[in-house]
Short mmCIF file of C-alpha atoms in Angstrom, two decimals:
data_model
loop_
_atom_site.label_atom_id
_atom_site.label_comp_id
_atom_site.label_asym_id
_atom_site.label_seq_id
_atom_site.Cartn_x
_atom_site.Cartn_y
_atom_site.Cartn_z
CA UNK E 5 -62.97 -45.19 -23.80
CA UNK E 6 -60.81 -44.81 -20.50
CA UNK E 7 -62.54 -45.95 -16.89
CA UNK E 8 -63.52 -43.35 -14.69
CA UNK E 9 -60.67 -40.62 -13.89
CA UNK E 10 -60.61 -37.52 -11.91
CA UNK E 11 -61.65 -34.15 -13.21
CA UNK E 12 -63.85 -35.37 -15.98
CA UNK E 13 -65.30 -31.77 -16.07
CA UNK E 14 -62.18 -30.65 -16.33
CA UNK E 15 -60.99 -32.66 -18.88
CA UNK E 16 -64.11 -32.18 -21.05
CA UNK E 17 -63.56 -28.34 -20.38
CA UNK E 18 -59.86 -28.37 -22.17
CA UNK E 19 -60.71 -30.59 -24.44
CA UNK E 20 -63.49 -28.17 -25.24
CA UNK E 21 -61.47 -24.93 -25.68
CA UNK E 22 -59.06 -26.91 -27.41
CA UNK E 23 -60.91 -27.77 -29.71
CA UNK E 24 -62.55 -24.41 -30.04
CA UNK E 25 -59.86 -22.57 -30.69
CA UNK E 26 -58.19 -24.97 -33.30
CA UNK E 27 -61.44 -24.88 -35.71
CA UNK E 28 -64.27 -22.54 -34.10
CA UNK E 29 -66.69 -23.27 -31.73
CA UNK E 30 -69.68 -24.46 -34.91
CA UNK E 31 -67.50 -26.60 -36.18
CA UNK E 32 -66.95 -28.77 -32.84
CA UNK E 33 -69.48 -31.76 -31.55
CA UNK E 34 -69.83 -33.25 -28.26
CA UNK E 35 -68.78 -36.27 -29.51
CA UNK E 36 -65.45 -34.98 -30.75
CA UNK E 37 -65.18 -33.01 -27.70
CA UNK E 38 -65.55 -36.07 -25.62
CA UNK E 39 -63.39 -38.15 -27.90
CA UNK E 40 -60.40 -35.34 -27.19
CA UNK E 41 -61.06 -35.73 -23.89
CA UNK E 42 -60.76 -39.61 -24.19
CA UNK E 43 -64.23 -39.95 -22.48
CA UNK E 44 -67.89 -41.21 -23.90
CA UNK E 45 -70.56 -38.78 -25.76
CA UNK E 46 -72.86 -40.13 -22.96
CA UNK E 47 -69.95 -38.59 -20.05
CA UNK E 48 -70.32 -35.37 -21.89
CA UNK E 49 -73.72 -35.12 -21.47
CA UNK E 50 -73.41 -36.17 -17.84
CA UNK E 51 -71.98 -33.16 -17.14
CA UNK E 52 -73.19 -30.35 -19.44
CA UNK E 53 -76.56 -29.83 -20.95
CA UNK E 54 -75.10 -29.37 -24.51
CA UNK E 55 -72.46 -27.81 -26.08
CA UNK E 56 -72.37 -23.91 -24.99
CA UNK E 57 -72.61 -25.36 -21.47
CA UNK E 58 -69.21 -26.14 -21.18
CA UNK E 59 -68.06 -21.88 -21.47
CA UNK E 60 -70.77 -21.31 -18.92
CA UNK E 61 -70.81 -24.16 -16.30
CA UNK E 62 -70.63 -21.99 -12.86
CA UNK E 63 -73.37 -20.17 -13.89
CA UNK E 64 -75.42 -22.12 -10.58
CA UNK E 65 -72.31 -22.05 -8.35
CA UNK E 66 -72.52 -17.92 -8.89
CA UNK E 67 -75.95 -17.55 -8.26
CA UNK E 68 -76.10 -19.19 -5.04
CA UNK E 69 -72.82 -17.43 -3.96
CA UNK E 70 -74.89 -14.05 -4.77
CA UNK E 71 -77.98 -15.22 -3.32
CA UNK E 72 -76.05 -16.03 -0.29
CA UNK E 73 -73.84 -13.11 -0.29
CA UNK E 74 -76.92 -10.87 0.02
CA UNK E 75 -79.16 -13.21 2.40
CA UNK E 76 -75.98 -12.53 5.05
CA UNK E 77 -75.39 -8.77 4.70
CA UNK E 78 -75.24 -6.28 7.41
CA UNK E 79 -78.64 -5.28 8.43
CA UNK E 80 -79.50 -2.03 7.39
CA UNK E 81 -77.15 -2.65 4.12
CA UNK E 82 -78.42 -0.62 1.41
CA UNK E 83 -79.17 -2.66 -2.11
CA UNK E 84 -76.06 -1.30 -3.61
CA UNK E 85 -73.95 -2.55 -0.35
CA UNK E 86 -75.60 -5.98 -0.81
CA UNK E 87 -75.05 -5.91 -4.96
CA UNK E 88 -71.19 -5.51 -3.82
CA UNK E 89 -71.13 -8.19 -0.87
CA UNK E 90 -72.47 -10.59 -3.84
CA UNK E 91 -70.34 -9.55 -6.59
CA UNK E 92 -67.06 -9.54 -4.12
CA UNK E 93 -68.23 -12.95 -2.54
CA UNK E 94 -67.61 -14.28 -5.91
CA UNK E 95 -63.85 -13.51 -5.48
CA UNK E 96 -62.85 -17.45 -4.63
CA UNK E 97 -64.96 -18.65 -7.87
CA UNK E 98 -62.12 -16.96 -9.68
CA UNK E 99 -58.96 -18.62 -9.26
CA UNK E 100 -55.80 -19.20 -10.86
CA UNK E 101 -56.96 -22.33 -12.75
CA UNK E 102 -60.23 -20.97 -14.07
CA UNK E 103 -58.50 -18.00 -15.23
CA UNK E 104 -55.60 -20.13 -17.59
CA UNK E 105 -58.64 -20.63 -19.88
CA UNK E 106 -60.85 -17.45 -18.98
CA UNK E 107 -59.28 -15.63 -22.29
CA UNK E 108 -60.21 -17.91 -24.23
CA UNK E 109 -63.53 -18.05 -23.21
CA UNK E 110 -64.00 -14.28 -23.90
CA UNK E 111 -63.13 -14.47 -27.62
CA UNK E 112 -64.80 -17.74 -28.31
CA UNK E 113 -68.15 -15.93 -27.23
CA UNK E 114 -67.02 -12.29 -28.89
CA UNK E 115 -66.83 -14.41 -32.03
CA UNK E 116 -70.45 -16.63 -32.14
CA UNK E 117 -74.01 -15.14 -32.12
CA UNK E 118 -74.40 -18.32 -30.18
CA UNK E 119 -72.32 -18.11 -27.37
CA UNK E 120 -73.02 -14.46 -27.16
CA UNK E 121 -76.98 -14.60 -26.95
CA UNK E 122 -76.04 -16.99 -24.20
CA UNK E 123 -73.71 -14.99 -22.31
CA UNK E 124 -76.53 -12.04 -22.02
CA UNK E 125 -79.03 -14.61 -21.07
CA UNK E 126 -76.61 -15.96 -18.36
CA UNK E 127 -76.00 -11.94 -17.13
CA UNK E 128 -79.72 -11.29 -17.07
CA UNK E 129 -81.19 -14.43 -14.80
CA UNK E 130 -77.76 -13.01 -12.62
CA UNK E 131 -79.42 -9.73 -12.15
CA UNK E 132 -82.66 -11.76 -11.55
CA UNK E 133 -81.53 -13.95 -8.85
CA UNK E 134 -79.79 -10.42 -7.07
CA UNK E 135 -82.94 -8.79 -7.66
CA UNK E 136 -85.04 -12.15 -5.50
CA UNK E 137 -82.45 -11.96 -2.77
CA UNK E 138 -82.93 -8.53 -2.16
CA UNK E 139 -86.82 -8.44 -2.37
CA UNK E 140 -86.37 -11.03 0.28
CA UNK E 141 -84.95 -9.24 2.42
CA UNK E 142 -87.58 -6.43 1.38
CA UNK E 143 -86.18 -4.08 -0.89
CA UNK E 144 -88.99 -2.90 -3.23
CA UNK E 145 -89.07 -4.48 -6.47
CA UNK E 146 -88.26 -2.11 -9.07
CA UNK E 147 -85.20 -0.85 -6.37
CA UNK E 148 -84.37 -4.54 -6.46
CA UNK E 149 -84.71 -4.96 -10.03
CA UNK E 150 -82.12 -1.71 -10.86
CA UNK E 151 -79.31 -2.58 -8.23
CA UNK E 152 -79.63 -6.33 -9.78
CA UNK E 153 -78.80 -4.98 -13.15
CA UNK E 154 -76.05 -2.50 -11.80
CA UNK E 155 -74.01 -5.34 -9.97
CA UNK E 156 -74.25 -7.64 -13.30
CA UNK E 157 -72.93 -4.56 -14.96
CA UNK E 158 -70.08 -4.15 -12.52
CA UNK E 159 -69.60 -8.17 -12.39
CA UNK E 160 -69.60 -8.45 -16.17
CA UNK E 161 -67.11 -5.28 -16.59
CA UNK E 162 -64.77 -6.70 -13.51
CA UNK E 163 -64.93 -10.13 -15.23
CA UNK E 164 -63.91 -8.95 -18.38
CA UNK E 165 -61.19 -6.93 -17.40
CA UNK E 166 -59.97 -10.06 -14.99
CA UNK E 167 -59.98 -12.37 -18.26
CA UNK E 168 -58.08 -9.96 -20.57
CA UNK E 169 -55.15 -9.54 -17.40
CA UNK E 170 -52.22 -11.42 -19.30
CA UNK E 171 -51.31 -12.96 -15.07
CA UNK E 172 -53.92 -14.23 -12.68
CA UNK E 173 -55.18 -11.58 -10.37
CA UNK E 174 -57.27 -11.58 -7.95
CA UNK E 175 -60.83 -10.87 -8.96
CA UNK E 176 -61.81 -8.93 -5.83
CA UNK E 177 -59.32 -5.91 -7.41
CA UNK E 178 -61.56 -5.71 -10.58
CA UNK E 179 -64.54 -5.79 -8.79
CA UNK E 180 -63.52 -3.47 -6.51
CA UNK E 181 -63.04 -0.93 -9.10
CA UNK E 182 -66.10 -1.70 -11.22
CA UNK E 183 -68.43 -2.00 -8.39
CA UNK E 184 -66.54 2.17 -7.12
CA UNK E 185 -67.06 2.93 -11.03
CA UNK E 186 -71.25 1.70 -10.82
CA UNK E 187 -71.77 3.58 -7.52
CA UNK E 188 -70.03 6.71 -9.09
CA UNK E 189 -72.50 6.77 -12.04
CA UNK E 190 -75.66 5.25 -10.01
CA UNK E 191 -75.00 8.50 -7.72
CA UNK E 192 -75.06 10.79 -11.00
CA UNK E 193 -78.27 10.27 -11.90
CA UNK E 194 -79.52 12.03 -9.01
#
């Protein structure tokens, strides 16, 4: 196995989707994956949990930008305000590089039961940790628990359209429209 290099996560990540796309995402191992990668089984499991892991890595990186994003609004903000000062805050998370394999990504979990009960799983403790930041700040609950929900919805929708765009874009112009697109329907219920 090689000595230490930089970007082990990274590495493990394209090794990963490589292999993924060649032969499925079943049929791979963490041992092959690290073996692609020219790194240990042990490395691999330094850095992800198991196998799915490696698709959903940022998951902590986005909650604490959301948590944050709504600790620091404007006083006063309402919990839809907040819900898009989160979901916009998550703009930088989104760059060019992250995007190359963000395709990818999309229709490796579109095509496993797997990856796809993991992805909603990953979207709901999302709308949970919005929903904590904003009873912190003293929304009521079930106000808390709905605006959570709607800015997942809007993040999720603004995602996917972000990872389908054949050029990087910035992710802020998806969520901007998603986010418009939620407060459009939210105010149609009234």
């Amino acid at each position: 196995m090689a000595r230490w290099q930089p970007d082990t996560q990274a590495r493990l990540e394209d090794a990963a989707l490589e292999l993924f796309a060649e032969r499925g995402f079943e049929a791979v191992s963490a041992a092959e994956i690290a073996g692609r990668a020219g790194l240990s089984k042990a490395t691999f499991f330094r850095h992800f949990p198991d196998k799915p892991e490696v698709l959903f890595w940022g998951q902590d990186l986005l909650a604490n930008t959301f948590r944050q994003a709504i600790a620091d609004g404007a006083a006063g903000a309402s919990p839809l305000e907040l819900v898009r000062a989160a979901v916009l805050a998550a703009d930088p998370v989104f760059d060019a590089d992250r995007h190359r394999h963000a395709a990818t990504r999309q229709r490796l979990i579109a095509s496993s039961a797997t990856l796809h009960e993991r992805a909603v799983l990953k979207r709901a403790a999302l709308a949970q940790t919005m929903a904590k930041a904003l009873q912190a700040r003293g929304v009521a609950a079930g106000t808390a628990e709905l605006a959570g929900l709607a800015g997942t919805a809007a993040f999720g929708a603004a995602y996917a359209r972000w990872a389908a765009s054949p050029t990087y874009r910035r992710f802020a112009g998806f969520a901007h429209r998603e986010l418009d697109r939620t407060a459009r329907a939210a105010a149609s219920l009234s």
